[in-house]
Coordinates of C-alpha atoms and ligand atoms in Angstrom, one line a residue:
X1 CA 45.7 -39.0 -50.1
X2 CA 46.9 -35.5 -48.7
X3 CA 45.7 -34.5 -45.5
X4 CA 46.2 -31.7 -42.8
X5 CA 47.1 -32.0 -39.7
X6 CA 46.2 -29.3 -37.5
X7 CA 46.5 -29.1 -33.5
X8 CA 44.6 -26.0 -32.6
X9 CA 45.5 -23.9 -29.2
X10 CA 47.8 -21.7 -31.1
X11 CA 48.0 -18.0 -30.7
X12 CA 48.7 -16.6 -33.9
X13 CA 51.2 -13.6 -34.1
X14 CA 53.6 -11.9 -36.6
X15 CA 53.3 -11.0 -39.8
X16 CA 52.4 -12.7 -42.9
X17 CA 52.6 -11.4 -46.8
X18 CA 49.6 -11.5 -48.4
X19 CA 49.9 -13.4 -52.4
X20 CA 48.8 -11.9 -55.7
X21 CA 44.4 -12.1 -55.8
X22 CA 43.4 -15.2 -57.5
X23 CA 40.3 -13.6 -59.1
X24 CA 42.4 -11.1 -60.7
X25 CA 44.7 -13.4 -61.9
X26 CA 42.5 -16.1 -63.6
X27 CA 40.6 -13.0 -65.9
X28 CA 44.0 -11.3 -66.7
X29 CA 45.7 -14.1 -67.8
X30 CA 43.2 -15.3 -70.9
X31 CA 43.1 -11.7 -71.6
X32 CA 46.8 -11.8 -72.6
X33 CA 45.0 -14.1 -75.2
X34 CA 43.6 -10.2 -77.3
X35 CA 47.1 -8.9 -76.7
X36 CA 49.4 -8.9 -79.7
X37 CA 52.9 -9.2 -77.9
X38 CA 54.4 -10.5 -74.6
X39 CA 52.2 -9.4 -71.5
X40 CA 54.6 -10.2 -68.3
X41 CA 52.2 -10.6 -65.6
X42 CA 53.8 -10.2 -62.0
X43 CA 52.3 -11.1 -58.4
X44 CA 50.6 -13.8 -59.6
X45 CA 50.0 -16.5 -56.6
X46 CA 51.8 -19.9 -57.6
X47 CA 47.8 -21.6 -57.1
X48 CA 46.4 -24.4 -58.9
X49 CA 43.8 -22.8 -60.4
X50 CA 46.7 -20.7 -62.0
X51 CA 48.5 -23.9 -63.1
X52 CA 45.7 -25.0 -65.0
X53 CA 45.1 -21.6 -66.9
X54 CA 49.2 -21.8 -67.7
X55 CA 48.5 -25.6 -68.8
X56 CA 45.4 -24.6 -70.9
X57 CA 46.7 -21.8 -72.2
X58 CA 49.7 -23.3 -73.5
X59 CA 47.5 -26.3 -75.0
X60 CA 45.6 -23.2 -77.0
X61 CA 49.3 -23.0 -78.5
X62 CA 50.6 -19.3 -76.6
X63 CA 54.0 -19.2 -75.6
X64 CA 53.7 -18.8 -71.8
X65 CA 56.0 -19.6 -68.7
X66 CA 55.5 -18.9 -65.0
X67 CA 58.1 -18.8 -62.5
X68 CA 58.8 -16.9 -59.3
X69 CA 55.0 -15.5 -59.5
X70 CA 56.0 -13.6 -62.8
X71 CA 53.4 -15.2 -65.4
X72 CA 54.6 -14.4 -69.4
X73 CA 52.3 -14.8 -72.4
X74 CA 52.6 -14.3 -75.8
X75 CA 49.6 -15.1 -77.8
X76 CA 50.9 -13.4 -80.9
X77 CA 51.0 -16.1 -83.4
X78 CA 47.4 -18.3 -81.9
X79 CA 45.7 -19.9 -84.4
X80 CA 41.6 -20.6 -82.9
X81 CA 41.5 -23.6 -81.5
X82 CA 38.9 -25.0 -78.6
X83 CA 39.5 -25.1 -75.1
X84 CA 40.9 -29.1 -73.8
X85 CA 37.7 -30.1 -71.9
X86 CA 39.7 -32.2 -69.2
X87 CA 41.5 -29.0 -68.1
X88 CA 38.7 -26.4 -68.5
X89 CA 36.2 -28.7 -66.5
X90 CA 38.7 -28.4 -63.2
X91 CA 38.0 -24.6 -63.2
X92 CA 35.1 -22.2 -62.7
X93 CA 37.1 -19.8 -64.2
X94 CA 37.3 -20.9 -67.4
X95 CA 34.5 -19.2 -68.7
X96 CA 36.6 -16.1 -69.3
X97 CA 38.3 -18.1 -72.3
X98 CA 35.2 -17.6 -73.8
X99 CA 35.1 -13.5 -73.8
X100 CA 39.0 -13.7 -74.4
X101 CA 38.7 -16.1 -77.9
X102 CA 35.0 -14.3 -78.9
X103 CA 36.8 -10.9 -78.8
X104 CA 40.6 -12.7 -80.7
X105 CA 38.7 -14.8 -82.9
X106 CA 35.4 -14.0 -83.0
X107 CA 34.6 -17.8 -82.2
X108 CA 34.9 -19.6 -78.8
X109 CA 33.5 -23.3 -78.1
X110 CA 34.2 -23.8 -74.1
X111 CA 33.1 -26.8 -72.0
X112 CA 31.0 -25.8 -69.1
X113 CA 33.6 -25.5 -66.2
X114 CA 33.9 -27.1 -63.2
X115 CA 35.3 -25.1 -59.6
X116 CA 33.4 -24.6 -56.3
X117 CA 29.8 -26.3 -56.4
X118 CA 28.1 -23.6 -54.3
X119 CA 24.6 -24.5 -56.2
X120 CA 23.4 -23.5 -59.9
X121 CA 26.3 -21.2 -61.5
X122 CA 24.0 -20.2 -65.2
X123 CA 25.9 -17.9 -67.6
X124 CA 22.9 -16.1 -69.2
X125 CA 24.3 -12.9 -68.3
X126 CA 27.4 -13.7 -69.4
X127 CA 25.2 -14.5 -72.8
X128 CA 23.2 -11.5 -72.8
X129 CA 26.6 -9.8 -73.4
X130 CA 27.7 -11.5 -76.0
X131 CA 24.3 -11.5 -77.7
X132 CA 24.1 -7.4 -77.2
X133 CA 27.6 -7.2 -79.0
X134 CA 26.2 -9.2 -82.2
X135 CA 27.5 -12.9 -81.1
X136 CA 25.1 -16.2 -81.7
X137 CA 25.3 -17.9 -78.2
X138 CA 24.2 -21.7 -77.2
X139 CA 24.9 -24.3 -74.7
X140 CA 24.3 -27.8 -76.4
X141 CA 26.0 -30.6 -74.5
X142 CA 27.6 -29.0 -71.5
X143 CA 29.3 -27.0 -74.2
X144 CA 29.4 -22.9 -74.2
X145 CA 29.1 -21.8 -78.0
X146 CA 29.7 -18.3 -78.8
X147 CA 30.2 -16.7 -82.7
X148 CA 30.0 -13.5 -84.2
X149 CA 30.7 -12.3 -87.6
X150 CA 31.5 -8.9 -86.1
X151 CA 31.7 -7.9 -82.8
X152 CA 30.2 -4.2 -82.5
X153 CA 29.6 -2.0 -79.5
X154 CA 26.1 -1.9 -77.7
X155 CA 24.4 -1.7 -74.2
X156 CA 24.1 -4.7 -71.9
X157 CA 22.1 -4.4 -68.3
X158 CA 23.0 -6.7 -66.0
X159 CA 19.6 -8.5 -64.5
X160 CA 22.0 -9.9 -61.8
X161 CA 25.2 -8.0 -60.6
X162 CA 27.7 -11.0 -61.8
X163 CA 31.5 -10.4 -61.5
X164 CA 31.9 -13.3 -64.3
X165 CA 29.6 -11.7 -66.7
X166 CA 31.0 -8.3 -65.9
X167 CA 34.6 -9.3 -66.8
X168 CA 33.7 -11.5 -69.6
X169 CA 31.8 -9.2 -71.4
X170 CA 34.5 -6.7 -71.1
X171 CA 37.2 -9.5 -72.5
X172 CA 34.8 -9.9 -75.8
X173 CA 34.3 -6.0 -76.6
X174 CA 38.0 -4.2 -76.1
X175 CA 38.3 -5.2 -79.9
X176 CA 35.0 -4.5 -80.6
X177 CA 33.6 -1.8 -83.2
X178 CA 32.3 1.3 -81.2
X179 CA 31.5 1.5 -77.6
X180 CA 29.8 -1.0 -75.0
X181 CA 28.0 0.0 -72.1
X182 CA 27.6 -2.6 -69.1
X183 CA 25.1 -1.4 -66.8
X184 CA 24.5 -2.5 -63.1
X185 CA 28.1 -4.0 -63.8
X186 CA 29.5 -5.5 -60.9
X187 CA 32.5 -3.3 -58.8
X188 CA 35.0 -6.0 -57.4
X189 CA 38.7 -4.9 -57.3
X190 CA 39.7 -7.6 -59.4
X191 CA 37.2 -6.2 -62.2
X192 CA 39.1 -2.6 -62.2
X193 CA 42.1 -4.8 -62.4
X194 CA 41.1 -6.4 -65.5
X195 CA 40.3 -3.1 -66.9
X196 CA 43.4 -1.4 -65.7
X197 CA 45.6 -4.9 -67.1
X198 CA 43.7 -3.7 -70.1
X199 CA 44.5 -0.4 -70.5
X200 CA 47.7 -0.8 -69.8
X201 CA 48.2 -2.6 -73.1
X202 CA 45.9 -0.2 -75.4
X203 CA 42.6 -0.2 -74.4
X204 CA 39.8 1.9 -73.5
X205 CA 37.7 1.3 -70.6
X206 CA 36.5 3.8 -68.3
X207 CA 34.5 3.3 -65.5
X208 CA 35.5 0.1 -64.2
X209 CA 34.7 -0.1 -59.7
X210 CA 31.3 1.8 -60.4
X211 CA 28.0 -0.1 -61.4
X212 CA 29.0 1.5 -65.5
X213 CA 31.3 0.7 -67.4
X214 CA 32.5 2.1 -70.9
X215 CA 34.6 0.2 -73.2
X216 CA 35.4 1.8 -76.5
X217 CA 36.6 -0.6 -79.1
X218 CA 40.1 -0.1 -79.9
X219 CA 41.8 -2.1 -83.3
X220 CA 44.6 -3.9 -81.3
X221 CA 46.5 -4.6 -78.1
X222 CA 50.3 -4.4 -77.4
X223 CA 52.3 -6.3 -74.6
X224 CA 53.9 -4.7 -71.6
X225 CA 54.4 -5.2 -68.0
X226 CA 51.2 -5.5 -65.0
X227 CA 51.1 -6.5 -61.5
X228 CA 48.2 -8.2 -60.5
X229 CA 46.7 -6.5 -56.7
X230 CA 46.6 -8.3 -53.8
X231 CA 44.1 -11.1 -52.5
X232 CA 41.2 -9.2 -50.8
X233 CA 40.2 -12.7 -49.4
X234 CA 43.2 -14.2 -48.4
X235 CA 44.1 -11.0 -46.5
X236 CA 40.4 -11.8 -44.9
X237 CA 40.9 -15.2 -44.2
X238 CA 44.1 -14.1 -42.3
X239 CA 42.4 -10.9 -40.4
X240 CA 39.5 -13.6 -39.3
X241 CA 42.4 -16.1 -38.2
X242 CA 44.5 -13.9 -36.2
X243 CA 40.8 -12.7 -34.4
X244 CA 39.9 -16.3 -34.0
X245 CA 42.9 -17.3 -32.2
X246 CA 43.1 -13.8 -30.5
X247 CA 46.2 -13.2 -32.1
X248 CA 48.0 -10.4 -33.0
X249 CA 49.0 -10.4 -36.6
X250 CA 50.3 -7.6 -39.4
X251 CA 48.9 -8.5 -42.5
X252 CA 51.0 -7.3 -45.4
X253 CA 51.0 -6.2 -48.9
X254 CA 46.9 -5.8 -48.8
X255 CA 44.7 -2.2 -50.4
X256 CA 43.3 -1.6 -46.8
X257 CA 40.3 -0.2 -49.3
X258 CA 39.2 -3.4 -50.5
X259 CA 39.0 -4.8 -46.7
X260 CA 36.6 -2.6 -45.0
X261 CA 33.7 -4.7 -45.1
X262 CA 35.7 -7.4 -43.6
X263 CA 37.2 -4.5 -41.1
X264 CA 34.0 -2.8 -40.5
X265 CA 32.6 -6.1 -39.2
X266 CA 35.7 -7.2 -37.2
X267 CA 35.4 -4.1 -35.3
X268 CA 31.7 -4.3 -34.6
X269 CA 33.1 -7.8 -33.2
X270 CA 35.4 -5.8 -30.3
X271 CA 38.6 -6.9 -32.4
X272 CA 41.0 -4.3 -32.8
X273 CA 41.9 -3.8 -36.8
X274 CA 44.6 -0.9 -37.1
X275 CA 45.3 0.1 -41.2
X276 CA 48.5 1.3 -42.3
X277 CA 49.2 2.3 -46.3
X278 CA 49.4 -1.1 -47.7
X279 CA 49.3 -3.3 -44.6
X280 CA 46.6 -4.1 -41.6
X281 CA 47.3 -5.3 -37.8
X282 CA 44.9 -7.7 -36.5
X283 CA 44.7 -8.0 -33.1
X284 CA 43.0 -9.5 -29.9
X285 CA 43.5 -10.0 -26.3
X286 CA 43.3 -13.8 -25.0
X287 CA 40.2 -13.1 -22.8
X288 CA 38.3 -10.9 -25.4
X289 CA 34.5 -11.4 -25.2
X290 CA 33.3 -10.0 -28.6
X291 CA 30.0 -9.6 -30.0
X292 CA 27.4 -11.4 -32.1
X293 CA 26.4 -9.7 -35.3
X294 CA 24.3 -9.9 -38.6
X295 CA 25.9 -10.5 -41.5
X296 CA 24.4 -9.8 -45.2
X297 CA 27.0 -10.8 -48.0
X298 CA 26.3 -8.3 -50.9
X299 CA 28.3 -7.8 -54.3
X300 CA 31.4 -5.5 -53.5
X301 CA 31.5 -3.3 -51.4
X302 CA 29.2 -5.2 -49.7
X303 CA 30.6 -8.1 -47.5
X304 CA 32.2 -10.6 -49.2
X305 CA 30.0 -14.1 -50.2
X306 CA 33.9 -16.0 -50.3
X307 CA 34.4 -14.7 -46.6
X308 CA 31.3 -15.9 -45.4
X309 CA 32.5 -19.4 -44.1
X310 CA 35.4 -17.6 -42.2
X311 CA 33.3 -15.3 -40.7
X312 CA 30.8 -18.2 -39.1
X313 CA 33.8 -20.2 -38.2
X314 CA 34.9 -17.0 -36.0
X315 CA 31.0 -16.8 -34.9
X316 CA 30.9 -20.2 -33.7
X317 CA 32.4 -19.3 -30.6
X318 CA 30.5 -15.8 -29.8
X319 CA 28.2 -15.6 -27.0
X320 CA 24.5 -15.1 -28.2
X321 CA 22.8 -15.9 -31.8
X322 CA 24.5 -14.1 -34.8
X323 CA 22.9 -14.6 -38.1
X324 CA 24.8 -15.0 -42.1
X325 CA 22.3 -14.0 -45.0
X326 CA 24.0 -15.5 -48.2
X327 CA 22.5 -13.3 -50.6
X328 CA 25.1 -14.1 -53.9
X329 CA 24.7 -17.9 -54.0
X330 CA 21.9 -20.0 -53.6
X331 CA 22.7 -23.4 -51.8
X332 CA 26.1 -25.1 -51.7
X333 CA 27.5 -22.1 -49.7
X334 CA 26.3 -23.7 -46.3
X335 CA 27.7 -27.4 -47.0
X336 CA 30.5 -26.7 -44.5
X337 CA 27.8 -26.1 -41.8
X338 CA 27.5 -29.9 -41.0
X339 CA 31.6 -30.1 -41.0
X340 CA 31.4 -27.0 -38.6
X341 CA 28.4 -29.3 -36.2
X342 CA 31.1 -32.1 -35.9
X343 CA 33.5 -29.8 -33.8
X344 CA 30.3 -29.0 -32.0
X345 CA 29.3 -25.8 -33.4
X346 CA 25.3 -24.7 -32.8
X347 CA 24.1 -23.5 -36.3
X348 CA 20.9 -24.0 -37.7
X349 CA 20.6 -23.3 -41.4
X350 CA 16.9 -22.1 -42.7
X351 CA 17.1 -21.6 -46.8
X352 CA 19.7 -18.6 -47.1
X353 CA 20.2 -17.5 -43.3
X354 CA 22.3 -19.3 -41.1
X355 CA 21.9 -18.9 -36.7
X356 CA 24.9 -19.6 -35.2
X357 CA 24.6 -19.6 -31.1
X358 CA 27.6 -19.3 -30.1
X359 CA 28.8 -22.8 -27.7
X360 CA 32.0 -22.4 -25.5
X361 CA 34.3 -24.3 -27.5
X362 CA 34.8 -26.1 -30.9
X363 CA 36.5 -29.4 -30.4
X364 CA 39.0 -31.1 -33.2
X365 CA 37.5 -33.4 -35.2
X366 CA 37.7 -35.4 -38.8
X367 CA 36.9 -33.0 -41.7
X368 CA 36.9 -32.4 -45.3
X369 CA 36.9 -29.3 -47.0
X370 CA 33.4 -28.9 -48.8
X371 CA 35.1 -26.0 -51.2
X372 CA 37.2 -23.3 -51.3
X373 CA 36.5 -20.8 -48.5
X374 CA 34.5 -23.6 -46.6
X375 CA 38.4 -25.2 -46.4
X376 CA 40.0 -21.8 -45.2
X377 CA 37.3 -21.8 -42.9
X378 CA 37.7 -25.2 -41.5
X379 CA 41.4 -24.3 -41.4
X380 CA 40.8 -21.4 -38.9
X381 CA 38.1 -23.9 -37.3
X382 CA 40.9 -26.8 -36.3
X383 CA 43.3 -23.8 -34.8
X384 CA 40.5 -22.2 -32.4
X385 CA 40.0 -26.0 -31.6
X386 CA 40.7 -28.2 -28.5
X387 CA 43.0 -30.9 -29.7
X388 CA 43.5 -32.3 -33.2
X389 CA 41.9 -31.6 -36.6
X390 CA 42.6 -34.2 -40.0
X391 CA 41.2 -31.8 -42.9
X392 CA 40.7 -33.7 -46.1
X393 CA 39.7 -32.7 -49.6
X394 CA 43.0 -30.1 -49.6
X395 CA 42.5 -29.9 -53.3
X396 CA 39.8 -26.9 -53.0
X397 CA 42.2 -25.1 -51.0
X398 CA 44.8 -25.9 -52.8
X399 CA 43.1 -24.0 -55.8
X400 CA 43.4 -21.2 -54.3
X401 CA 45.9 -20.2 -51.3
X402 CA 49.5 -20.2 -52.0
X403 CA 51.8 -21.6 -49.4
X404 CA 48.9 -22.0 -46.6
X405 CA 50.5 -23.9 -44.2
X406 CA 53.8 -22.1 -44.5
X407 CA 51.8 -19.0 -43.7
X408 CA 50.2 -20.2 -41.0
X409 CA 53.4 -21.9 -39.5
X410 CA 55.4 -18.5 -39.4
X411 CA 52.7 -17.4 -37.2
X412 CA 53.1 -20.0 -34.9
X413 CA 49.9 -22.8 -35.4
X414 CA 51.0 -26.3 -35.7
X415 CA 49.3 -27.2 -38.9
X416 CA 51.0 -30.1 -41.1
X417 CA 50.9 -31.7 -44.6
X418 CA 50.5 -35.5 -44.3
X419 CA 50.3 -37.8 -47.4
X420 CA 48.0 -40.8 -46.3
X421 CA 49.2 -44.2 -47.8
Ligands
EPU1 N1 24.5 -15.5 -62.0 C1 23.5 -15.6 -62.8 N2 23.7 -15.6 -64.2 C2 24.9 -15.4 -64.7 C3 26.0 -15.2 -63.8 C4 25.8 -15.3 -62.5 O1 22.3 -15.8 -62.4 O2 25.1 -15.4 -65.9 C5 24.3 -15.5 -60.5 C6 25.1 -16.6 -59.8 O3 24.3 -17.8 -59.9 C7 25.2 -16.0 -58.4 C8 25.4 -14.5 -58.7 O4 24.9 -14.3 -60.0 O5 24.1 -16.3 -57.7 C9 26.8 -14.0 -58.6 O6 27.6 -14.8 -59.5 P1 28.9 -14.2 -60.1 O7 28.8 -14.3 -61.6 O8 29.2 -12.8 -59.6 O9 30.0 -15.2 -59.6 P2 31.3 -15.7 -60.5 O10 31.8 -14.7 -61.4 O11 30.9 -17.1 -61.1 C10 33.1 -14.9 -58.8 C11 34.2 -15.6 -58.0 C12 33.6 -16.4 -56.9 C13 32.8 -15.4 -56.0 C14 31.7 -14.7 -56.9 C15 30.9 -13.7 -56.1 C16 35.9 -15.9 -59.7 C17 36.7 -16.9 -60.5 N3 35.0 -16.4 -58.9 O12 32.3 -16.0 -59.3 O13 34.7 -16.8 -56.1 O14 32.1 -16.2 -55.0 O15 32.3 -14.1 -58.0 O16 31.8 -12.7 -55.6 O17 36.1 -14.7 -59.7 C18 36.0 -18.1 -54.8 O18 37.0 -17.4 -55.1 O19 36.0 -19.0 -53.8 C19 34.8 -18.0 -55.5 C20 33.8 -18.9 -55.5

């Protein structure tokens, strides 16, 4: 078993890259599946969750091949086939095989997937799409169904802004007949860079970062060259680290854009966030008293729902009460919570609001990483920490954060990778 071994005390300073976004990655790769022709896909982050897309891609029978974060498909010659259940069920993200191989092959059959249990994840959105462009949809047996005889244009409204049904219904109607309409569509960066990956090779989507989006049905897609933007969360994770360890850090090769809410919040804090073209600096003093604050997470541009462990981590330690409304998931986003209690953190937890009063100190402790952001989280936990942390469970955060510990290293924590015999 892998664990981490982080002694916290470390002021973190310097500068750290930030990696291709994982979101954005994990749509734009199955969507090389409607492409006819190579699609070279650069600054993709070398994550598991992009492994196993590579892995089930290649099952699917495309030619692909990722090296040195440059990810190249060709899907030219697919024949339909279903997606392998023991690889789709590691990943959440799997479900956008089903828009991808509806709009190729007007047929997709897609185990349910797997990825961060943050409470019920249903797909009737991403079914309403489907349905509204002419496709027969059922789950029967953990299994996602879709079929259409033709695929034609029409108007879906979103009951529930949902980035997955967003993206998924724009994967199943670039070959459509006529024009689609999503309505009360969700506006994440990585949705306008699915649609720009898109139209790069030969479709038509217009709209995509406001709540409608237009995609007019083109007859085929050619390959060519796309780089996928950078992580809005990782760049967070890092701006809440270098403020948690009142640090100083320069956070590189981020869309200062896609951070505000993250920045806006920070600043409210007392920390000092400076923006620069394509970088941010991070910064404060040793002694800094900051501020409690509310926090609501919203869809985009709202505050970020995968930031929200981060954020209470950096809370624990504030004078006062703050309060976290998790408004996108119900339930598992709060598991960390009892992790966070161990280092002797104050939070009480009441449905979707979390207190936090802040306590002087969070001690190291035992932990495991509960999912994703909860891990990152825990991460910035054990460096704000007196003494050492073990963090187990690394596989969630291996999903999704290329070269962590090297990252943080360069900026001075001690945080190792121990395998447990
Ligand atoms: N929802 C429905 N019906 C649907 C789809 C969603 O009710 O058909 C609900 C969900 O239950 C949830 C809300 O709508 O309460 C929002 O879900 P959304 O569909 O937007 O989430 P997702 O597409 O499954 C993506 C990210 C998550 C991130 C959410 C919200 C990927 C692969 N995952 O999930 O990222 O939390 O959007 O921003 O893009 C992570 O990276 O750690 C992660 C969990």
């Amino acid at each position: 078993m892998e664990k981490l071994v982080i002694r916290g005390g470390a002021t973190l300073k310097g500068e750290v890259t930030i990696s291709g976004a994982k979101n954005a990655a994990v749509a734009v790769i199955p969507a090389a599946l409607l492409v006819n022709g190579k699609c070279r896909i650069e600054n993709v982050p070398e994550i598991q969750d992009v492994i196993i897309i590579r892995d089930i891609m290649d099952k699917l029978g495309a030619k692909v091949s990722f090296e040195g974060g440059v990810f190249e498909v060709d899907a030219t010659d697919l024949q339909y086939r279903s997606a392998p259940y023991e690889l789709v069920r590691k990943m959440r993200a799997s479900y956008y095989l089903i828009g991808a191989m509806l709009g190729r092959f007007r047929k997709a059959e897609v185990a349910m997937p797997g990825g961060c249990d943050l409470g019920p994840r249903p797909i009737d959105q991403h079914q309403k799409g489907f349905e509204a462009l002419g496709a027969e949809t059922k789950v029967v047996g953990g299994v996602i169904y879709a079929e259409a005889e033709k695929l034609v244009g029409g108007n879906v409204y979103l009951d529930i802004v949902s980035v997955g049904a967003t993206m998924n219904i724009m994967l199943a109607a670039v070959l459509a007949e006529g024009t689609t309409t999503i309505e009360n569509a969700a506006r994440e960066p990585h949705i306008v860079d699915l649609a720009n990956f898109l139209n790069v090779m030969g479709a038509n989507i217009k709209g995509a970062g406001t709540d409608v989006i237009k995609i007019k049905g083109v007859k085929s897609l050619q390959g060519g060259t796309y780089s996928i933007i950078p992580d809005q969360i990782e760049a967070g994770t890092f701006m809440v680290a270098a403020a948690a360890t009142r640090g100083d850090v320069l956070i590189k090769n981020v869309i200062p854009k896609h951070l505000e809410s993250i920045t806006s919040k920070l600043e409210e804090m007392g920390v000092t966030v400076e923006e620069f073209d394509d970088s941010v600096r991070v910064s404060c003093p040793k002694d800094a008293k900051l501020n409690k604050i509310v926090i609501k997470t919203q869809p985009y541009p709202g505050f970020p729902t995968d930031m929200q462990p981060q954020i209470a981590v950096l809370l624990s330690t504030v004078k006062g009460n703050s309060t976290i409304m998790e408004n996108v998931w119900s339930g598992g986003r709060f598991r960390y919570v009892d992790e966070l209690k161990r280092m002797g953190a104050n939070i009480r937890v009441d449905g979707n609001v979390a207190t936090i009063e802040g306590v002087d100190k969070l001690t190291g402790a035992p932990l495991h990483a509960t999912d994703l952001r909860a891990g990152a989280g825990m991460v910035i936990a054990a460096l704000m920490a007196e003494g050492n942390t073990e963090l187990y469970e690394l596989r969630h955060i291996d999903r999704g954060y290329e070269n962590l510990e090297a990252k943080f290293t360069a900026l001075g924590a001690d945080i190792r990778r121990v395998i447990e015999i």
